Amino acid sequence: MKEKLLSDLKGKVCVITGGGGVIGTAMARGIAEAGVIPVILDINEEAARKVADDIRADYNVKAFGYRANVLDRESLEAAKKSILKDVGEIDLLINGAGGNAPQATTKLEELTEDNLLQLDDGFFGLQLEGFQKVFDLNFMGTLLPTLVFTREMVERKKGAVLNISSMNSYKPLTKIPAYSAAKAAVNNFTEWLAVHFAKVGVRVNAIAPGFFLTNQNRFLLVDEKSGDLTGRGQKIIASTPMGKFGDPADLNGTVIYLLSDMSRFITGICIPVDGGYSAFGGV
Ligand code: NAD
């Protein structure tokens, strides 16, 4: 290989949905450092603009932020129009918008003979509306931006998509069935689309982050009053061989690798970035 590693990424335009969030911000900064022009989309316009402003100030590179709702095709098309006008053709897509919500979370981890009187604190008490919202955000919120932003990549026969999955896609965690089902669907869709696009130069891969303390899971992992880890937080640390939560910037090596030509013969995979969590049998 004669070309300089990662030189193919210089000046490429990458859309990042959910780019105003904790992990999205870290990825946007990571790819900006690698020479990519990040275009941050978020339902929270202020957050999207702030991430872009900070990147421009900190790295002296181009960066853009727009409002877009990943569940609304019209909103995505409007963002695309602005991007094509202000920035140029879109080369890369990271589907980062996602998350869990308390309305799609059971109170009980499992039913036992002792808690049979609390059936509504488990599966039977799940609010379907909350379930649907979380499923849609994570799955439809990956499918729709992919529909909107990859058409021209296919026409130009060049591009890469990176979906953000989760440990829950392999084995569901207790309490969060909608999130787990949606992330499993994201992995399946990653494989499906990778095959569909394989002969037209657009690669589709995913990463499965382990556990990173962010807004979406803080209520499950840290006690609001004491600031101590909850029992669930402690279990996660005990199940992560490296013994700690990840730092969102830990994802960037894998993100850059999967977006760049370094991984040009790779499509349809999901790489865990998890401090060993998915390799550990628990004993
Ligand atoms: P976060 O809540 O900090 O960020 C999510 C971002 O998505 C927010 O900025 C939010 O405004 C935006 N968003 C929500 N709904 C949207 C919509 N309809 N349209 C556009 N944007 C929308 O969460 P995070 O932890 O940074 O999560 C980012 C991704 O990483 C998610 O897909 C999440 O499932 C995944 N993930 C996180 C962890 C973790 O430990 N935090 C682990 C595995 C996977």
XYZ file of C-alpha atoms and ligand atoms in Angstrom:
327
model
C 0.000 0.000 0.000
C 1.743 3.202 -1.194
C -0.810 5.818 -0.067
C -0.505 7.402 3.366
C -2.804 5.834 5.960
C -6.084 7.763 6.392
C -5.219 10.245 3.617
C -8.438 9.161 1.871
C -10.450 10.739 4.705
C -9.076 14.278 4.238
C -11.835 16.668 3.187
C -14.559 14.014 3.157
C -17.980 15.148 4.379
C -19.493 12.999 7.123
C -23.036 13.389 8.456
C -23.406 12.342 12.104
C -26.946 11.980 13.419
C -27.317 12.500 17.162
C -24.043 14.397 16.873
C -25.026 16.750 19.689
C -24.961 13.897 22.241
C -22.077 12.604 24.314
C -20.880 9.857 21.979
C -21.794 11.809 18.818
C -19.733 14.784 19.986
C -16.710 12.583 20.692
C -16.992 10.945 17.254
C -17.398 14.320 15.515
C -14.247 15.625 17.216
C -12.361 12.390 16.444
C -13.122 12.442 12.728
C -12.406 16.190 12.540
C -8.918 15.446 13.890
C -8.535 12.906 11.047
C -9.323 15.626 8.475
C -13.004 14.824 7.882
C -15.546 17.668 7.699
C -18.173 16.756 10.322
C -21.802 17.726 9.717
C -23.641 17.366 12.984
C -27.379 16.686 12.861
C -29.437 16.635 16.026
C -33.046 17.196 17.031
C -31.509 19.672 19.461
C -30.351 22.392 17.064
C -28.489 24.334 19.730
C -26.442 21.258 20.654
C -25.644 20.530 16.987
C -24.497 24.099 16.358
C -22.448 24.223 19.554
C -20.546 21.019 18.708
C -19.759 22.424 15.251
C -18.731 25.823 16.708
C -16.436 24.149 19.256
C -14.802 21.956 16.607
C -14.161 24.984 14.368
C -12.660 26.878 17.301
C -10.578 23.993 18.684
C -9.229 22.482 15.446
C -9.452 25.355 12.978
C -11.315 23.128 10.480
C -14.707 23.264 8.798
C -17.673 21.871 10.760
C -21.423 22.368 10.390
C -24.468 21.829 12.605
C -28.153 21.544 11.640
C -31.410 20.505 13.217
C -32.848 17.230 11.918
C -35.219 14.650 13.346
C -34.137 11.124 12.371
C -37.767 9.986 12.549
C -39.024 12.553 10.053
C -38.028 12.074 6.421
C -38.966 15.631 5.449
C -36.744 17.056 8.161
C -33.844 14.865 6.944
C -34.424 15.896 3.318
C -34.437 19.569 4.369
C -31.134 19.095 6.219
C -29.684 17.337 3.170
C -30.663 20.270 0.955
C -28.852 22.678 3.287
C -25.779 20.424 3.420
C -25.557 20.129 -0.366
C -25.807 23.925 -0.632
C -23.467 24.886 2.257
C -20.964 22.006 2.380
C -21.097 19.755 -0.701
C -21.648 16.068 -1.504
C -22.017 13.717 1.452
C -19.375 10.962 1.508
C -19.934 9.250 4.859
C -22.777 8.680 7.328
C -22.679 7.823 11.025
C -26.061 6.842 12.458
C -25.511 7.934 16.059
C -28.960 9.082 17.222
C -30.443 6.606 19.663
C -30.961 5.833 23.287
C -33.213 4.308 25.901
C -35.952 5.978 27.978
C -37.499 5.296 31.400
C -40.940 4.704 29.742
C -39.513 1.638 27.963
C -37.753 0.260 31.044
C -39.226 -2.319 33.418
C -38.794 -1.722 37.154
C -38.007 -5.393 37.823
C -35.108 -7.268 36.293
C -36.945 -10.588 36.422
C -40.085 -12.152 37.849
C -39.638 -14.402 40.850
C -42.019 -16.161 43.207
C -41.416 -13.311 45.680
C -42.484 -10.484 43.382
C -45.421 -12.140 41.621
C -47.755 -9.545 43.178
C -45.884 -6.821 41.301
C -46.566 -8.120 37.790
C -47.078 -4.580 36.513
C -43.527 -3.662 37.519
C -42.275 -6.118 34.897
C -43.162 -7.110 31.347
C -46.904 -6.638 31.853
C -46.492 -3.016 32.901
C -44.499 -1.954 29.843
C -46.014 1.127 28.209
C -46.419 0.292 24.534
C -46.099 3.917 23.550
C -42.733 4.159 25.289
C -41.658 0.831 23.796
C -42.554 1.998 20.285
C -40.730 5.324 20.760
C -37.480 3.691 21.824
C -37.690 0.989 19.160
C -38.352 3.592 16.467
C -35.631 6.004 17.582
C -32.982 3.295 17.457
C -34.132 1.309 14.422
C -36.240 3.587 12.182
C -33.873 6.385 13.242
C -31.075 4.396 11.569
C -33.072 3.243 8.533
C -34.502 6.653 7.538
C -31.247 8.688 7.505
C -29.626 5.826 5.582
C -32.412 6.037 2.973
C -31.961 9.784 2.667
C -28.156 10.079 2.720
C -26.825 7.025 0.807
C -28.594 7.381 -2.552
C -25.925 9.665 -4.030
C -23.148 7.531 -2.483
C -24.500 4.589 -4.464
C -24.790 6.703 -7.619
C -21.144 7.790 -7.176
C -20.171 4.217 -6.190
C -18.256 5.389 -3.117
C -19.184 5.786 0.513
C -19.386 4.252 3.945
C -22.072 3.984 6.609
C -21.390 3.359 10.276
C -24.260 2.328 12.552
C -24.002 2.661 16.317
C -25.200 -0.546 17.917
C -24.788 -1.741 21.512
C -23.864 -4.711 23.707
C -27.634 -5.256 23.945
C -27.665 -6.328 20.301
C -25.838 -9.577 21.167
C -27.459 -10.410 24.527
C -30.218 -8.211 25.918
C -29.683 -6.554 29.272
C -32.546 -6.913 31.728
C -35.128 -4.095 31.925
C -34.674 -2.588 28.445
C -36.380 -4.858 25.884
C -37.243 -2.171 23.300
C -33.686 -0.818 23.160
C -32.245 -4.344 22.962
C -34.618 -5.454 20.188
C -33.936 -2.300 18.189
C -30.152 -2.642 18.446
C -30.382 -6.317 17.396
C -32.389 -5.076 14.403
C -29.663 -2.518 13.674
C -27.051 -5.326 13.449
C -29.301 -7.370 11.176
C -29.973 -4.342 8.957
C -26.223 -3.587 8.854
C -25.626 -7.038 7.363
C -28.586 -6.801 5.007
C -27.608 -3.424 3.581
C -23.917 -4.369 3.406
C -24.826 -7.223 1.078
C -27.256 -5.061 -0.894
C -24.603 -2.367 -1.516
C -21.523 -4.620 -1.707
C -21.054 -4.408 -5.476
C -21.639 -0.646 -5.735
C -18.813 0.599 -3.523
C -20.741 1.559 -0.383
C -19.688 -0.275 2.767
C -21.970 -0.636 5.795
C -20.582 -1.539 9.216
C -21.384 -0.996 12.880
C -19.709 -0.578 16.225
C -21.128 -1.906 19.465
C -19.966 0.333 22.306
C -19.749 -1.256 25.719
C -20.649 0.968 28.669
C -20.072 4.682 28.627
C -21.645 6.909 31.260
C -23.944 9.265 29.297
C -27.303 11.052 29.609
C -29.344 8.080 28.386
C -28.110 5.575 30.979
C -27.035 7.703 33.936
C -30.416 7.153 35.653
C -29.772 3.397 35.595
C -26.115 3.382 36.589
C -25.612 6.159 39.140
C -27.690 6.942 42.237
C -29.021 10.474 41.722
C -28.723 11.424 45.404
C -25.475 9.808 46.524
C -23.639 9.783 43.194
C -22.563 6.191 43.952
C -22.869 3.412 41.376
C -26.206 1.576 41.512
C -26.189 -2.220 41.860
C -26.566 -2.341 38.065
C -23.610 0.005 37.584
C -21.501 -2.176 39.877
C -22.499 -5.314 37.947
C -21.443 -3.692 34.674
C -18.033 -2.773 36.031
C -17.636 -6.307 37.422
C -18.538 -7.692 33.957
C -16.087 -5.451 32.115
C -12.637 -7.087 32.320
C -10.903 -3.699 32.014
C -12.823 -2.678 35.165
C -14.107 0.753 34.084
C -16.624 2.616 31.933
C -15.364 3.647 28.497
C -14.415 7.193 27.630
C -16.387 8.188 24.478
C -13.083 9.086 22.758
C -12.122 5.383 23.073
C -14.472 4.718 20.130
C -12.589 6.883 17.685
C -9.894 4.468 16.504
C -12.570 2.010 15.409
C -14.820 4.731 13.955
C -11.989 6.119 11.801
C -10.878 2.635 10.766
C -14.363 1.620 9.596
C -14.932 4.884 7.692
C -11.545 4.903 5.951
C -10.097 2.867 3.105
C -8.040 1.017 5.727
C -11.098 -1.238 6.019
C -11.886 -1.246 2.284
C -12.467 -5.036 2.129
C -14.698 -5.000 5.202
C -18.468 -4.676 5.082
C -21.326 -6.030 7.196
C -19.460 -6.357 10.499
C -20.082 -4.999 13.973
C -16.995 -4.351 16.119
C -17.409 -4.362 19.913
C -15.539 -1.537 21.683
C -16.240 -2.686 25.185
C -13.218 -3.213 27.458
C -13.697 -6.974 27.027
C -17.369 -7.116 28.155
C -18.558 -9.278 25.242
C -15.632 -11.685 25.654
C -16.224 -12.356 29.358
C -18.238 -15.365 30.483
C -18.826 -13.894 33.946
C -16.594 -16.305 35.880
P -26.976 10.985 24.176
O -28.341 11.012 24.737
O -25.893 11.793 24.798
O -27.024 11.390 22.612
C -28.087 11.087 21.754
C -28.325 12.299 20.853
O -29.356 11.977 19.917
C -28.815 13.537 21.638
O -28.029 14.671 21.311
C -30.263 13.707 21.186
O -30.694 15.069 21.137
C -30.219 13.094 19.797
N -31.548 12.664 19.354
C -32.514 12.061 20.105
N -33.617 11.862 19.359
C -33.334 12.327 18.115
C -34.065 12.404 16.905
N -35.326 11.951 16.828
N -33.480 12.947 15.839
C -32.195 13.423 15.895
N -31.453 13.382 17.010
C -32.013 12.832 18.104
O -26.590 9.442 24.115
P -25.227 8.713 23.743
O -24.889 7.838 24.858
O -24.227 9.682 23.237
O -25.735 7.749 22.561
C -25.319 7.848 21.232
C -25.491 6.498 20.565
O -24.640 5.538 21.194
C -26.909 5.929 20.659
O -27.233 5.251 19.469
C -26.804 4.952 21.797
O -27.779 3.954 21.714
C -25.415 4.399 21.549
N -24.793 3.706 22.681
C -24.521 4.352 23.856
C -23.915 3.633 24.893
C -23.558 4.269 26.194
O -23.016 3.587 27.067
N -23.835 5.544 26.363
C -23.618 2.291 24.731
C -23.929 1.676 23.535
C -24.506 2.391 22.520
